[in-house]
Amino acid sequence: MTDFDFMLTEDQIGLRDMVRKFAQEKVKPTCRALEREGEVPEDLVKEANSMGLNLVSLPEEYGGLGLDKFTYALIREQLAQGDAAFTSRVFGFGWSPLKIAGNDKQKEWVADLMLNGGILAFALTESQAGSNAGAMVTTARKEGDEYIINGTKNFITSGGDAAVVCVFAVTDKEKGSKGGVTGFLVPKDWPGFIVSGHEDKMGFRCAHTSTLFFDDMRIPSKYRLGEEGEGFKLAMKILDDSRPACGASAVGIAQSAMDEAITYAQTRAPGGKKPIIMNQGIGFMLADMEIQIQAARQLVWGVCKSADAGIVNKKLAACAKCFAGDVAMKVTTDAVQVLGGNGYSREYPVEKLMRDAKIYQIFEGTNQIQRVVISGIQAARK
Ligand code: COS
């Protein structure tokens, strides 16, 4: 029983508890052991797939579970309490690109890949075009009924493990982000598509992050996602759609860190005297963690419920991703502080959570970009 169970249906509680058990009993210990080597527990990914977790965003008409965004956020948070990178490896970038721009044939094709355990990755970032996505230089030149793609995409989560990668390239340099970018669905192992080695990252180590090269890669027009020139808007819409889920994972990391900190503070009693949780300096830190987590969770849930009601609110999506990411960073840093020297040691789990949290202020649009989005909407308010 948790604080907000009254808001959940019996099915949602059952699903959440099933994912929680899997996350706590299997994902957490396995990923803690493997993350040092940066290994992805593929056997556990298969187990998650056998539970249907990779199909949560796939609509029922295509054979998936077709969960609403709220229920998805609920279970995503639970899985991320086990390990956030593993969560990302299981879900990939979900169904968003297809939902927003896929045609019927593309939907059937990608659904089939997902039903066979495949995921979709999202490739927008380049070395010179991170926050300024419109500055990308990867090109797609049309020749007959094909496009020839050349360029490099960086920091692509699961880019080498995905069955299909959603790639954005410039089709009209003059127009840039205003009508000059086009999206493509590129299948794994397509000739001319090369995946490099994986980044050696400070955290989020149970998912690979790769560089993708496109070397005169020829791909038929039927793999184009949406219309030519609509790719930039499409990429922004996909990010708006995915940001709340990113926030749900960040809440999961924060909750996990707070749980560790409370358990430690209840049992740590220097000199056999009172446990440190009775010291106000520690108690107030733990109370602040609780307040921040509760607020972040409600924001994530609120924006998910709004999306489920058919309201696209990119301001709220940016608020949720940004706030939850900042909360995860603050809470995990404070959890390390509560554990003191032990918090800084790899023998205890909180330093990993602090390393994992950091990426939530960076990827899917840095938290500075979220503030650019939010303040831009405020500036345009009538
Ligand atoms: N939904 C729909 N359309 C959008 C949009 C959104 N969320 N955001 C921008 N657009 C549209 C604009 O309306 C504009 O359309 P028009 O040409 O019809 O006016 C077009 O896209 C270009 O927008 P803008 O002028 O704002 O483009 P910029 O190049 O200035 O982009 C930001 C600015 C910061 C918003 C953009 O570069 C961005 O979001 N960057 C972050 C990228 C990111 O998240 N990277 C992480 C990669 S994934 S891990």
mmCIF file of C-alpha atoms in Angstrom, residues 240 242-251 295-304 313-327 360 367 370 374:
data_model
loop_
_atom_site.group_PDB
_atom_site.id
_atom_site.type_symbol
_atom_site.label_atom_id
_atom_site.label_comp_id
_atom_site.label_asym_id
_atom_site.label_seq_id
_atom_site.Cartn_x
_atom_site.Cartn_y
_atom_site.Cartn_z
ATOM 1 C CA ASP A 240 7.393 16.368 -26.171
ATOM 2 C CA SER A 242 8.558 11.101 -24.486
ATOM 3 C CA ARG A 243 9.681 13.605 -21.828
ATOM 4 C CA PRO A 244 7.140 12.626 -19.134
ATOM 5 C CA ALA A 245 8.386 9.011 -19.297
ATOM 6 C CA CYS A 246 11.919 10.311 -18.857
ATOM 7 C CA GLY A 247 10.668 12.135 -15.756
ATOM 8 C CA ALA A 248 9.121 8.910 -14.424
ATOM 9 C CA SER A 249 12.511 7.170 -14.561
ATOM 10 C CA ALA A 250 14.135 10.102 -12.750
ATOM 11 C CA VAL A 251 11.510 9.830 -9.984
ATOM 12 C CA ALA A 295 5.997 16.825 -6.036
ATOM 13 C CA ALA A 296 7.959 15.421 -9.009
ATOM 14 C CA ARG A 297 5.807 12.287 -9.133
ATOM 15 C CA GLN A 298 2.575 14.272 -9.097
ATOM 16 C CA LEU A 299 3.852 16.510 -11.907
ATOM 17 C CA VAL A 300 4.804 13.489 -14.014
ATOM 18 C CA TRP A 301 1.435 11.848 -13.319
ATOM 19 C CA GLY A 302 -0.419 15.087 -14.060
ATOM 20 C CA VAL A 303 1.178 15.599 -17.461
ATOM 21 C CA CYS A 304 0.616 11.919 -18.309
ATOM 22 C CA ASN A 313 1.073 20.246 -23.432
ATOM 23 C CA LYS A 314 4.732 20.673 -24.326
ATOM 24 C CA LYS A 315 5.231 23.179 -21.479
ATOM 25 C CA LEU A 316 4.108 20.622 -18.892
ATOM 26 C CA ALA A 317 6.178 17.889 -20.569
ATOM 27 C CA ALA A 318 9.279 20.095 -20.279
ATOM 28 C CA CYS A 319 8.412 21.001 -16.650
ATOM 29 C CA ALA A 320 8.052 17.326 -15.711
ATOM 30 C CA LYS A 321 11.293 16.189 -17.346
ATOM 31 C CA CYS A 322 13.249 19.139 -15.961
ATOM 32 C CA PHE A 323 11.887 19.069 -12.410
ATOM 33 C CA ALA A 324 12.112 15.290 -12.032
ATOM 34 C CA GLY A 325 15.683 15.311 -13.380
ATOM 35 C CA ASP A 326 16.750 18.092 -11.019
ATOM 36 C CA VAL A 327 15.038 16.323 -8.100
ATOM 37 C CA TYR A 360 18.512 13.079 -16.534
ATOM 38 C CA ASN A 367 17.407 20.959 -18.439
ATOM 39 C CA GLN A 370 13.620 22.606 -21.052
ATOM 40 C CA ILE A 374 9.133 26.829 -20.958
#
